[in-house]
Coordinates of C-alpha atoms in Angstrom, one line a residue:
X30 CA 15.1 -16.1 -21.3
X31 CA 15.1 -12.6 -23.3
X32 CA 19.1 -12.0 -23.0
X33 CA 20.2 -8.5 -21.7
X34 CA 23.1 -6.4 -22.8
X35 CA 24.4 -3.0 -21.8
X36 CA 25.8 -0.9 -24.7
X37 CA 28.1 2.3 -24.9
X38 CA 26.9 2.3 -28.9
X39 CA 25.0 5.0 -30.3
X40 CA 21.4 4.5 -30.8
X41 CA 21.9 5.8 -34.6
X42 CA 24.2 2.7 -35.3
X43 CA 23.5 -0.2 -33.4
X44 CA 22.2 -3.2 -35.6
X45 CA 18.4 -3.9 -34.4
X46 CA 14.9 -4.9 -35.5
X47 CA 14.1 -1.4 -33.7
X48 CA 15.3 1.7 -31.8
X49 CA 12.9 2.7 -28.8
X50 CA 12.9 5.9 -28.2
X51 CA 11.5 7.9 -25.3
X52 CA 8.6 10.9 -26.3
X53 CA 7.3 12.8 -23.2
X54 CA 3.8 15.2 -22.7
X55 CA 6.0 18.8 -22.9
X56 CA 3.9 21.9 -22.3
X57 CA 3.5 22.5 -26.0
X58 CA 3.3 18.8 -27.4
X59 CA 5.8 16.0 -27.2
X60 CA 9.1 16.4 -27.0
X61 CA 12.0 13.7 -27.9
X62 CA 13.6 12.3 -24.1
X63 CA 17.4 12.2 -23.9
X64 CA 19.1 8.5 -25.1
X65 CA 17.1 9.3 -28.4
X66 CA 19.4 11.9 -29.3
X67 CA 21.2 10.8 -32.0
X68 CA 17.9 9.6 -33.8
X69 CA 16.5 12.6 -33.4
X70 CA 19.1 14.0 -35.5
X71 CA 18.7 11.3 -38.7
X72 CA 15.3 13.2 -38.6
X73 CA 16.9 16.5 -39.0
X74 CA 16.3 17.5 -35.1
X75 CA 11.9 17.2 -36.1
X76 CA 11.2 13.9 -34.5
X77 CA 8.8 15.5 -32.3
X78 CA 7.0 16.9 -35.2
X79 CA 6.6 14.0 -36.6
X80 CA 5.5 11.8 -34.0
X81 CA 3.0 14.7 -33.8
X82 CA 1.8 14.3 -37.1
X83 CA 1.4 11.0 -36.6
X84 CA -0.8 11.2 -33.4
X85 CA 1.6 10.8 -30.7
X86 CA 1.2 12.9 -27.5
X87 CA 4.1 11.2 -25.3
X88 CA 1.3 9.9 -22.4
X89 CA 2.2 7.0 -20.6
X90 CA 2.7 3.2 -22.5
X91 CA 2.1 5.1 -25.4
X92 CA 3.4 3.3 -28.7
X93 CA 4.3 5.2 -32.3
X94 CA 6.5 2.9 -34.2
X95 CA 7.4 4.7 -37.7
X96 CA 9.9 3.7 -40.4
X97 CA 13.7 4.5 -39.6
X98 CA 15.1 7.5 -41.1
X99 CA 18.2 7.5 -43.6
X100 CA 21.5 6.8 -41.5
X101 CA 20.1 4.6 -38.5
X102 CA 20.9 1.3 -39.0
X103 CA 17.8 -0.1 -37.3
X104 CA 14.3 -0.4 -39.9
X105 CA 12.5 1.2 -37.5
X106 CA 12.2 3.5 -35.0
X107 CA 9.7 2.8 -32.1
X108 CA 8.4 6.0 -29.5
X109 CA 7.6 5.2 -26.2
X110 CA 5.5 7.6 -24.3
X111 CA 7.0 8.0 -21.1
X112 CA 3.9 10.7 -19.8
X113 CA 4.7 13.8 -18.2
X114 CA 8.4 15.5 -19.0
X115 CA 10.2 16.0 -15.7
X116 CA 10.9 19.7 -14.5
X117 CA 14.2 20.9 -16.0
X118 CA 16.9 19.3 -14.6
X119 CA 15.4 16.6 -12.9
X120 CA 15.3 13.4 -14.5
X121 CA 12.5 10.1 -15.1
X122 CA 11.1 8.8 -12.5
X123 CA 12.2 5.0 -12.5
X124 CA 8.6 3.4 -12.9
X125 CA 8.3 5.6 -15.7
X126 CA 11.1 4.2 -17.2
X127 CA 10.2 0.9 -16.1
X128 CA 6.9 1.3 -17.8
X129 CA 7.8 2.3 -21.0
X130 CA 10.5 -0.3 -21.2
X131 CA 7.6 -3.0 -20.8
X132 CA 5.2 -1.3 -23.6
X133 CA 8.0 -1.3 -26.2
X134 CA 8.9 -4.5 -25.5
X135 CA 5.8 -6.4 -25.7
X136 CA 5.6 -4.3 -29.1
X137 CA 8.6 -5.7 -30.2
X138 CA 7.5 -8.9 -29.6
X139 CA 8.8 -12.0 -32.1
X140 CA 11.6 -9.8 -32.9
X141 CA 15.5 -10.7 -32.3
X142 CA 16.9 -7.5 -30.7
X143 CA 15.4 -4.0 -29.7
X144 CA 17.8 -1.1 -28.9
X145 CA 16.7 0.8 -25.9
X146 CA 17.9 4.0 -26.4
X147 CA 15.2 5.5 -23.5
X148 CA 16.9 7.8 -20.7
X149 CA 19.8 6.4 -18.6
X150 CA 22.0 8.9 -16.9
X151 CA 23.2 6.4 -14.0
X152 CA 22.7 2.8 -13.3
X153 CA 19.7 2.6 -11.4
X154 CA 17.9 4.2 -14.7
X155 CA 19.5 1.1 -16.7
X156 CA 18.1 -0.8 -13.6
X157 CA 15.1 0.3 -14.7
X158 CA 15.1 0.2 -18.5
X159 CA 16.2 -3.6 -17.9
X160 CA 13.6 -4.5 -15.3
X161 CA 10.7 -3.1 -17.5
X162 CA 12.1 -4.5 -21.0
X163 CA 12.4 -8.1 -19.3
X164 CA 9.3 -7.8 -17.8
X165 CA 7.8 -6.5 -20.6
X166 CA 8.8 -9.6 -23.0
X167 CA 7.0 -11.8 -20.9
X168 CA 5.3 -14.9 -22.7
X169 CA 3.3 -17.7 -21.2
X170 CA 4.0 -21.5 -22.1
X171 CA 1.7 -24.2 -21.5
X172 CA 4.4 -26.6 -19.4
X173 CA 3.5 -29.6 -17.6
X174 CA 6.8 -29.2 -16.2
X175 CA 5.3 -26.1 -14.5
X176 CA 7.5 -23.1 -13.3
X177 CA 10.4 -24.8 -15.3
X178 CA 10.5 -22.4 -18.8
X179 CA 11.2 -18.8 -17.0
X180 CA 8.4 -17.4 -19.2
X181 CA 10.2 -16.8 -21.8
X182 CA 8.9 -19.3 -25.2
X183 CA 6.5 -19.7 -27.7
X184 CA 3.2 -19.2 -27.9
X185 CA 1.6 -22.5 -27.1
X186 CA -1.6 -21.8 -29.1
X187 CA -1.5 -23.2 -33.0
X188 CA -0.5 -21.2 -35.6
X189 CA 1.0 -18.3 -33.0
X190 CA 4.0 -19.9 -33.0
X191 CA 6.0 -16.4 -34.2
X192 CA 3.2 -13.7 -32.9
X193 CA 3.6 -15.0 -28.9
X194 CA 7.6 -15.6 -29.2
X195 CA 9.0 -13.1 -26.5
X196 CA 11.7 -10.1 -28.1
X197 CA 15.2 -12.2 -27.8
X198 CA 17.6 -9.8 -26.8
X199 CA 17.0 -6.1 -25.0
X200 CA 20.3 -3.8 -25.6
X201 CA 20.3 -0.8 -23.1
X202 CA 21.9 1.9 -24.6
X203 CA 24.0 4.1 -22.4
X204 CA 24.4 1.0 -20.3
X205 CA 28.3 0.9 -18.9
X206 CA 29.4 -2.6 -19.6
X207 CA 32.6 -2.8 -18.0
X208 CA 31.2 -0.5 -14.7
X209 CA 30.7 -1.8 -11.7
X210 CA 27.6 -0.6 -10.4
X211 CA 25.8 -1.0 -14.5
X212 CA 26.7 -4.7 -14.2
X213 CA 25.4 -4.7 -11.1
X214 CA 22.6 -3.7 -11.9
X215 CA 22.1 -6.0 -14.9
X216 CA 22.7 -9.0 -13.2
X217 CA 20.0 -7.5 -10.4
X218 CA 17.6 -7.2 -13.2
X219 CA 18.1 -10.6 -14.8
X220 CA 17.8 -12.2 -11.5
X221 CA 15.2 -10.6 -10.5
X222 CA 12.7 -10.4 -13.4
X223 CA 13.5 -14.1 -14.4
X224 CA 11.8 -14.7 -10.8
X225 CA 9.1 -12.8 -11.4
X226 CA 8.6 -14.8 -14.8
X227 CA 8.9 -18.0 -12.9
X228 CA 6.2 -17.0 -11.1
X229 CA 4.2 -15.8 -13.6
X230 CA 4.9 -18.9 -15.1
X231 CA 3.0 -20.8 -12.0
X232 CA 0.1 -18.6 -11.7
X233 CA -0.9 -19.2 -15.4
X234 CA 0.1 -22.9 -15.3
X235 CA -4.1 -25.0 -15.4
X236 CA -4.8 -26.4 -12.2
X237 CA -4.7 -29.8 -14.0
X238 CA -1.2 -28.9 -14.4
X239 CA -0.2 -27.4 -10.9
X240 CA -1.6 -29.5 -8.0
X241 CA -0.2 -29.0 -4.7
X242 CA 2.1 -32.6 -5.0
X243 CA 3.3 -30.7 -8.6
X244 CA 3.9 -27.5 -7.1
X245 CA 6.2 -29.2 -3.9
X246 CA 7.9 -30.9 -6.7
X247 CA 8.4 -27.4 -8.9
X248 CA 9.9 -26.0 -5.5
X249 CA 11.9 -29.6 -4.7
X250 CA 13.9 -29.2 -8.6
X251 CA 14.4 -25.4 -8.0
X252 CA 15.9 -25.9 -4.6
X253 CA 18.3 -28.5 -6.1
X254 CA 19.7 -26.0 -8.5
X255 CA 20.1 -23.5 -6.6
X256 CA 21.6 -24.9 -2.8
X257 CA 17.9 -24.4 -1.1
X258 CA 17.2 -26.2 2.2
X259 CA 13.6 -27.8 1.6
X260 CA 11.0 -29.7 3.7
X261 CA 7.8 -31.3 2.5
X262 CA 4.9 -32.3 4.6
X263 CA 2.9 -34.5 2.7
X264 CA -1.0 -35.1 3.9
X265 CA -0.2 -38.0 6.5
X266 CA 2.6 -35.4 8.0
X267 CA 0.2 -32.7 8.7
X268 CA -2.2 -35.3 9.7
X269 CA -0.2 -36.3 12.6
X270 CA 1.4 -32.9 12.8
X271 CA -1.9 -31.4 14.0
X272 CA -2.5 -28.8 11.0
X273 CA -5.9 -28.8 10.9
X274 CA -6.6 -25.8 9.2
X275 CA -4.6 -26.9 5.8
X276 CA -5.9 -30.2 6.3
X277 CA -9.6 -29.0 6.7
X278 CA -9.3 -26.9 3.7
X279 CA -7.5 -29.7 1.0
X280 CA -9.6 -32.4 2.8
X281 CA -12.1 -32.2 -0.1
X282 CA -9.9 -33.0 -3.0
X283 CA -8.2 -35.7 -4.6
X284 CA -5.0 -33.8 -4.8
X285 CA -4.2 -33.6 -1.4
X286 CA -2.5 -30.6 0.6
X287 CA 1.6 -29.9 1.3
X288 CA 3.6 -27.3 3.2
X289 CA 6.5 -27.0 1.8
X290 CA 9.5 -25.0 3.4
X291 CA 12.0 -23.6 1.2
X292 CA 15.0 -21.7 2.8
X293 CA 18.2 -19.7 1.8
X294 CA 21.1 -18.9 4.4
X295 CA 23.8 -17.0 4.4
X296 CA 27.1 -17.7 6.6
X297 CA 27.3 -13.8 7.8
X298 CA 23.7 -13.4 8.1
X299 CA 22.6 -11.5 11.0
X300 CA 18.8 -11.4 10.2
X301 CA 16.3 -13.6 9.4
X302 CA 13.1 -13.2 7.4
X303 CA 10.2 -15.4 7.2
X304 CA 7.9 -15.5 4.2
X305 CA 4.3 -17.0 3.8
X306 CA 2.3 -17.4 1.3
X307 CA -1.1 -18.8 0.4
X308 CA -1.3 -21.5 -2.0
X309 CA -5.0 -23.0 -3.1
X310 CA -3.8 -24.2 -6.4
X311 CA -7.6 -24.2 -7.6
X312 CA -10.2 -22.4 -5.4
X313 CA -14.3 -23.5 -6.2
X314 CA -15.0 -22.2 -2.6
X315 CA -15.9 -25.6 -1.5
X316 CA -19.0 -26.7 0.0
X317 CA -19.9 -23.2 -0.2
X318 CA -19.7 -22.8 -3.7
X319 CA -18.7 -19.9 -5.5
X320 CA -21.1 -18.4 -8.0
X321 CA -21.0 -18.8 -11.9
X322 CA -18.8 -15.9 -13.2
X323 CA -16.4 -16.6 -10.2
X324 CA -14.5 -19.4 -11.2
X325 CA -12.7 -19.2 -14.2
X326 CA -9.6 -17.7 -12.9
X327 CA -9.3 -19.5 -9.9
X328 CA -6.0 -21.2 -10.4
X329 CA -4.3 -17.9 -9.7
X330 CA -5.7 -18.5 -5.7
X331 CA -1.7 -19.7 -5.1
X332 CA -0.4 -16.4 -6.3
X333 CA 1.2 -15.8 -2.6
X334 CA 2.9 -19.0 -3.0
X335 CA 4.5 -18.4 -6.0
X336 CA 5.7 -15.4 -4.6
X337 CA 7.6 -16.6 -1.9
X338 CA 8.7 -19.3 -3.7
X339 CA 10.3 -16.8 -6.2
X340 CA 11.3 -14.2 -3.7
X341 CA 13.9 -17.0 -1.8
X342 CA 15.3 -18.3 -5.3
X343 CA 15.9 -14.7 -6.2
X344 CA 17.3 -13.7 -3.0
X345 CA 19.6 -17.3 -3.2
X346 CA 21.1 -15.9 -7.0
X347 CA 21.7 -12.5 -5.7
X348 CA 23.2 -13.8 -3.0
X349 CA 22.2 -11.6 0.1
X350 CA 23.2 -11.2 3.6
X351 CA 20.1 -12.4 4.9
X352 CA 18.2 -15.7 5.8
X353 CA 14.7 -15.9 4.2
X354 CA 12.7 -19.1 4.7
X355 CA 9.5 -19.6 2.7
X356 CA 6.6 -21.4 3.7
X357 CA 3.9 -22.4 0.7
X358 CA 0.6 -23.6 2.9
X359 CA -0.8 -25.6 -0.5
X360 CA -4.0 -27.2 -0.8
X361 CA -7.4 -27.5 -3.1
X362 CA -10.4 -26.0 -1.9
X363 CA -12.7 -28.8 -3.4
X364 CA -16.6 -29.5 -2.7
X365 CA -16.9 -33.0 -2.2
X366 CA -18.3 -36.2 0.6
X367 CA -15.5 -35.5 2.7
X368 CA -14.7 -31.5 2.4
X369 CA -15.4 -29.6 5.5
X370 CA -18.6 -28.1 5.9
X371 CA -19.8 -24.6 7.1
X372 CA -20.4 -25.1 10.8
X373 CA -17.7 -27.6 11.7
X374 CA -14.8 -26.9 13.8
X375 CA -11.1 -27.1 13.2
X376 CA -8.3 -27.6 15.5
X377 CA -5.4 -25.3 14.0
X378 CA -1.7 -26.5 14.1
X379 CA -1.8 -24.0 17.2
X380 CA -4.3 -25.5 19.3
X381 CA -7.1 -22.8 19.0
X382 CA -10.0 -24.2 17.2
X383 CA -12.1 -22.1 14.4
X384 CA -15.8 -22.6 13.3
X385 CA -16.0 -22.5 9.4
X386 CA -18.8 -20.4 8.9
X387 CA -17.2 -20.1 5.0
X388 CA -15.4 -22.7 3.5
X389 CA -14.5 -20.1 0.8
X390 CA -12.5 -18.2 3.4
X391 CA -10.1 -20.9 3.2
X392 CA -7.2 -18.9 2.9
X393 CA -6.6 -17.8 6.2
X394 CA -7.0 -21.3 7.1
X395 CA -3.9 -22.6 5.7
X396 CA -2.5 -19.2 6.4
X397 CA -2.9 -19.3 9.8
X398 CA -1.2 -23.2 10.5
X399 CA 1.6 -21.7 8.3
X400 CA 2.3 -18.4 10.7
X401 CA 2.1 -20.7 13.5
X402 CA 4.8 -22.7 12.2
X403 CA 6.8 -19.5 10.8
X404 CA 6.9 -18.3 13.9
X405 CA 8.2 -21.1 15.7
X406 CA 11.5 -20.4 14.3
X407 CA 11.7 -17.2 15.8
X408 CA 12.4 -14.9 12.6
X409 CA 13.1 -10.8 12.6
X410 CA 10.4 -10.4 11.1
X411 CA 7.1 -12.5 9.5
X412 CA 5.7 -11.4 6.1
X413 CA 2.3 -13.4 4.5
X414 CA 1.2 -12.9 0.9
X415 CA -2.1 -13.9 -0.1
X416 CA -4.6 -13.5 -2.8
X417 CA -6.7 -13.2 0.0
X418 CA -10.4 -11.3 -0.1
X419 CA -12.3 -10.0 -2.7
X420 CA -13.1 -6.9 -0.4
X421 CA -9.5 -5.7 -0.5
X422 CA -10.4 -5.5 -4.8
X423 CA -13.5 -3.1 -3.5
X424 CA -11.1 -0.9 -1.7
X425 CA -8.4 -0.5 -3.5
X426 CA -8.7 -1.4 -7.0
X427 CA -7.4 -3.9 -9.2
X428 CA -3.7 -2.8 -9.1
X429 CA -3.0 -2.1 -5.4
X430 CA -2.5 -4.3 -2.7
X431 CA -2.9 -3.5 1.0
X432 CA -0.4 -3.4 3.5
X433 CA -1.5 -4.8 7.1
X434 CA 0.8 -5.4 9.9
X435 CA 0.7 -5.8 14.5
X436 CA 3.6 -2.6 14.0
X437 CA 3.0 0.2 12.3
X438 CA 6.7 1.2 11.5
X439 CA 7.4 -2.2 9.8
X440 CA 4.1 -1.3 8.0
X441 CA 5.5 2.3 7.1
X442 CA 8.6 0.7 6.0
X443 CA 6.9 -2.0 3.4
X444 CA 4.8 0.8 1.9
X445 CA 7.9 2.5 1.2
X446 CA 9.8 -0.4 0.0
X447 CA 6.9 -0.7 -1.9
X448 CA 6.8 2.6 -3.9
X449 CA 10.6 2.0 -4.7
X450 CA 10.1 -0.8 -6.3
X451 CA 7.4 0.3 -8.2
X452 CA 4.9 -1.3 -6.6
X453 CA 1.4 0.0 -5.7
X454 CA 0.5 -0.6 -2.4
X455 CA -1.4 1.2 0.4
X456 CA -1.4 0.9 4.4
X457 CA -4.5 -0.7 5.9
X458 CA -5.5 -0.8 9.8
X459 CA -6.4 -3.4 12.2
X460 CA -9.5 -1.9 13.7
X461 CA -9.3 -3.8 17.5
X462 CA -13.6 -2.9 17.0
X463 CA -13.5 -5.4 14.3
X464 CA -12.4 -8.4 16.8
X465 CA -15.4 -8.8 18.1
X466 CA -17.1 -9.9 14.9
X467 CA -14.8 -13.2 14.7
X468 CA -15.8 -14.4 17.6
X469 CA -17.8 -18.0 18.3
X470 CA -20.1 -19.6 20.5
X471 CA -18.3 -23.0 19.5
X472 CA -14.9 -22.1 18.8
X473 CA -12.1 -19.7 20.1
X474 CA -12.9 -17.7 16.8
X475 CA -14.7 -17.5 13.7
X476 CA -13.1 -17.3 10.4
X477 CA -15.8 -15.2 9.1
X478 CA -17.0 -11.9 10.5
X479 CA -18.2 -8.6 9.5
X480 CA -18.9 -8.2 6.2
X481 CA -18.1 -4.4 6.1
X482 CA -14.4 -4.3 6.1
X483 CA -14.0 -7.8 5.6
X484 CA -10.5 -7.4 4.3
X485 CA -9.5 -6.0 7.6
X486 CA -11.4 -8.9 9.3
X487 CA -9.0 -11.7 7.7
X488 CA -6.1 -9.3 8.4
X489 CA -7.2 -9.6 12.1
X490 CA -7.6 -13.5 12.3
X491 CA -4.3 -13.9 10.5
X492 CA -3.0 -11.7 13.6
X493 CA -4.5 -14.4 16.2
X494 CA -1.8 -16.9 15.0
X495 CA 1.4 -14.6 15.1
X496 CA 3.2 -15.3 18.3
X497 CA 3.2 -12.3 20.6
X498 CA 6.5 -9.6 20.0
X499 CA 6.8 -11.5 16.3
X500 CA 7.1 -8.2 13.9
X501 CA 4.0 -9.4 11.3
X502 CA 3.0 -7.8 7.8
X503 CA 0.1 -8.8 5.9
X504 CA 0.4 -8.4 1.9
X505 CA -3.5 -8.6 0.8
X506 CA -2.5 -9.1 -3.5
X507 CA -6.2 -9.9 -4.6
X508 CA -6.3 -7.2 -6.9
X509 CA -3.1 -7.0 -8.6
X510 CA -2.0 -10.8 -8.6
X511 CA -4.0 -11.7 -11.5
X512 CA -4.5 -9.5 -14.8
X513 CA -7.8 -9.9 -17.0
X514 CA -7.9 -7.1 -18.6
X515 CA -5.8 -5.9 -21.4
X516 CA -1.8 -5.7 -21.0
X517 CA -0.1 -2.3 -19.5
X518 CA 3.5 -1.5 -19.4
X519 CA 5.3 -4.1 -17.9
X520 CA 2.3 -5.7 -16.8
X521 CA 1.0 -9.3 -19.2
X522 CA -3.0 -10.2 -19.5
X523 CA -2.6 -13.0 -16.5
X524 CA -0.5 -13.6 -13.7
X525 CA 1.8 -10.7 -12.9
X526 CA 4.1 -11.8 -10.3
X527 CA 2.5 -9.0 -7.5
X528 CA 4.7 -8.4 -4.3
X529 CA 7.8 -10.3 -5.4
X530 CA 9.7 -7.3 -6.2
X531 CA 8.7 -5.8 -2.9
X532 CA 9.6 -8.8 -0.8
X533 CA 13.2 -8.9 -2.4
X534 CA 14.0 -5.0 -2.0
X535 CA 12.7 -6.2 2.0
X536 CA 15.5 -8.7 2.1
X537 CA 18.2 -6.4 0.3
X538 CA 17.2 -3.9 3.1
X539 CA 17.0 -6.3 6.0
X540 CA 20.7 -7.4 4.7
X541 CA 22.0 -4.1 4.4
X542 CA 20.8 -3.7 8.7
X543 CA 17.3 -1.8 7.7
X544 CA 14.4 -4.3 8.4
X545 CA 12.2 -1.1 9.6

C-alpha cells in the first residue's frame, strides 16, 4: 500500500521527491491555488508566470513539473491543473481535487514521498486530496494469489521493475494530524481506496488466473481477516438448489460456476442492504460467439463482483451501522458440447423459466437467480452491479454508468450519492412499453428483446425477479468498469473499481437512517 500522512508542515520545507502544487484556468492565465503558498514565494510570488512560460494553462489533470527553486527543500516542484478557479470565496470542488491528486500521483510514480501541498481548508478537502493521491498511485501486479496485493507493487513486466513501482508515501499538507475529523478522514480514505485497489486488483487479474473456484477462494481468505460471514455454493449446490440460470450460463466451462455470499453485521444495525453483482470471470459469449475485436478484455465481465465484494470489506474496516450482504453470482460463459444453446429453456432459482434467445446475454441470467435469493432475506433495500450491455456504452459513454431502479426516489437518491462521491452516473427509465418485447411463446420470458433500448430491456428482466415492495436499483457499469484508453486523474489504463465508492457512501447513508 502507498502509506498516507497528514502534515501541519510547510510545503517550502518538508523533505520530498516533489511538491504538488495546485495551478487553476484564472481569467487572465493560471494562477497559483492556495496550499502552494509558500512555494510560490521561493519563486519570488511569479510561479504563475513561469508555469506560463513553460506552457501551463491550469486545465484539468494538467502536469508541469519544473526544478525547485532555492529554499524548498523538495528537487522539484510539480503543478497540477486543477481547471477552472472557483468564484472568489468559494472553494475546489472535491472531484477537482480528487482529480488532480490522481494526475500528480501517477507522475510521481517510483518515487518515495510527494508533498501534496494542493487546497485543503477542512477535512473533507484532505478527504479528497487523499482519495485521489491513493487512487492515483495505483499499480497492477500479475498475482496468482489474486485480489491479495492491494494494488499497490511492482511492475510485473521485465525490466519495469522501477518505472511501474506505485509513489510510497502521499503527505497532505494542511492535513490536521491530531484532529478528529482529519484522522477521520484519513483512515476513510485508506480504507476505502485500498478497496477500490483490491478490486482493481481482480478485474485486471487473466482469467487463467481468476476462475470462479479462485475468486470464492479470494472472497473465503478476505472474510477470514476481516470477521465476514461467508457461504459458497459450489456447482452440485446450485444443482440441487434449483439455480438454473447460473448453472445454464457456467454449464459450458470447465471451471464451473459459485455464488458466493459474503456478509458484514453490525450489533446496533437497524438496516439492511443487499448487494449483487455480476461475476463472468471470462465472457466469449458462448455458443453465440462474440465477434473478433470483442474479446480481449473480457475478463473484466466480473467487474460487479468485485465490487460488492469490496464494498462489504470496506464497509466491515470502517465499521458501519449497517448490515450489507453481498452476493457474487460467478460463472464462465464458455462455448462448448454441453453450454446452453440459443433456444433452450431455463428454469431460474425462482421457478419462472426463460428462453435463451442469446447466450451472450448471460448476465442477467446469473443476475436474476442472485436477486431471487437476495431478496429472500428480506433486505431495506437490493442494489445489483453489472457490467451488463454494451447499449448502456451507446448511451452514455464510456465513463458513466446508468442508474435503474422499481422507485424512483431510491433512484434519485443513488444519483446523488453518486455525484458526491465523484461518480458519474445518470438516471435511466423502465419503459413498462418495453415489456412486451421479452416476452416468449415457450417461456414466461425472454432474455433478449428489443434491440432499441436494450439497456433498458435487461433493466426490465432484472425487475421480473425482485420480489414485489423489495426497493431495487440497477447499476449498469459497462462503460466505466474497464479503462482502454489512456490513464485520467485518478483513473489507471484497466480496471477502475466503478460504483464501489457509490455503494459505500449508500451504506454510510443507510447507517446514518438515510437509505432514500
Amino acid at each position: 500500500m502507498t502509506s498516507l500522512t497528514l502534515s501541519t508542515s510547510s510545503a517550502a520545507t518538508l523533505r520530498a521527491d516533489a511538491v504538488v502544487v495546485g495551478v487553476a484556468k484564472g481569467a487572465k492565465g493560471p494562477v497559483v491555488a492556495p496550499g502552494a503558498e509558500a512555494v510560490d514565494q521561493a519563486f519570488g510570488g511569479k510561479l504563475a508566470s513561469v508555469l506560463e512560460t513553460l506552457g501551463a494553462t491550469g486545465a484539468d489533470g494538467e502536469v508541469t513539473k519544473l526544478p525547485a527553486a532555492s529554499g524548498l527543500k523538495a528537487p522539484v516542484v510539480l503543478a497540477v491543473g486543477l481547471g477552472d478557479a472557483p468564484a472568489k470565496g468559494d472553494g475546489y470542488d472535491a472531484e477537482a481535487l480528487r482529480r488532480a491528486a490522481g494526475a500528480a500521483a501517477r507522475a510521481l510514480s517510483g518515487s518515495k514521498k510527494g508533498a501534496f501541498a494542493l487546497p485543503v481548508a477542512d477535512a473533507a478537502d484532505a478527504a479528497a486530496v487523499a482519495e485521489g493521491a491513493l487512487l492515483g498511485a495505483y499499480s497492477y501486479k500479475w498475482n496468482q494469489k489474486a485480489g491479495q496485493n492491494g494494488g499497490n507493487s511492482a511492475n510485473p513486466k521485465s525490466g519495469d521493475k522501477k518505472n511501474g513501482a506505485p509513489l510510497a508515501e502521499v503527505a497532505v499538507i494542511g492535513g490536521k494530524p491530531r484532529d478528529k475529523e482529519f484522522k477521520a478522514a484519513a483512515e476513510r480514505a485508506i480504507a476505502l481506496t485500498a478497496e477500490v485497489n483490491r478490486a482493481r486488483d481482480l478485474i485486471n487479474t487473466p482469467s487463467n488466473l481468476l476462475n470462479p473456484a479462485i475468486f470464492a477462494a479470494a472472497v473465503l481468505e478476505a472474510a477470514k481477516e476481516h470477521g465476514l460471514k461467508t457461504e459458497v455454493l459450489d456447482e452440485k449446490a446450485l444443482k440441487k438448489g434449483g439455480y438454473g440460470g447460473i448453472m445454464g450460463v457456467g454449464q459450458g466451462s470447465e471451471a464451473p460456476p459459485r455464488l458466493v455470499r459474503v456478509a458484514y453485521s453490525h450489533p446496533e444495525a437497524e438496516k439492511t442492504l443487499a448487494l449483487v453483482g455480476k461475476g463472468i470471470t471470462y465472457d466469449s459469449g458462448g455458443i453465440s460467439l462474440k465477434p473478433a475485436g470483442h474479446n480481449e478484455t473480457m475478463k473484466c465481465d466480473m467487474s460487479g463482483a468485485a465490487a460488492v465484494f469490496a464494498t462489504v470489506v470496506a464497509v466491515a474496516k470502517l465499521g458501519l451501522r449497517v448490515n450489507v450482504t453481498g452476493w457474487l453470482a460467478l460463472a464462465e460463459n464458455m462455448p462448448s458440447g454441453s453450454a446452453t444453446r440459443p433456444g433452450d429453456v431455463l428454469t431460474m432459482y425462482s421457478g419462472k423459466t426463460v428462453e435463451v434467445l442469446n447466450t451472450d446475454a448471460e448476465g442477467r441470467l446469473v443476475l436474476a437467480d442472485a436477486l431471487t435469493r437476495a431478496c429472500e432475506e428480506k433486505p431495506d433495500a437490493v442494489v445489483d452491479v453489472a457490467t451488463l450491455t454494451g447499449a448502456m456504452v451507446f448511451a452514455l459513454g464510456h465513463r458513466t454508468f446508468g442508474i435503474m431502479a422499481n422507485d424512483e426516489a431510491f433512484r434519485t437518491s443513488l444519483h446523488e450519492i453518486a455525484e458526491e462521491a465523484g461518480e458519474q452516473a445518470w438516471p435511466m427509465p423502465l419503459p413498462a412499453d418495453l415489456r412486451k418485447s421479452i416476452d416468449s411463446p415457450v417461456a414466461d420470458l425472454a432474455n433478449m428483446g428489443e434491440r432499441m433500448g436494450g439497456g433498458l430491456v435487461a433493466g426490465i428482466f432484472l425487475k421480473e425477479f425482485v420480489e414485489d415492495g423489495t426497493v431495487w436499483a440497477h447499476l449498469d457499469i459497462a462503460g466505466p468498469a474497464f479503462n482502454e484508453s489512456g490513464p485520467f486523474g485518478y483513473t489507471p489504463k484497466g480496471g477502475t473499481g466503478s460504483a464501489i465508492r457509490t455503494l459505500v457512501r449508500l451504506a454510510e447513508r443507510t447507517a446514518d437512517g438515510d437509505l432514500g
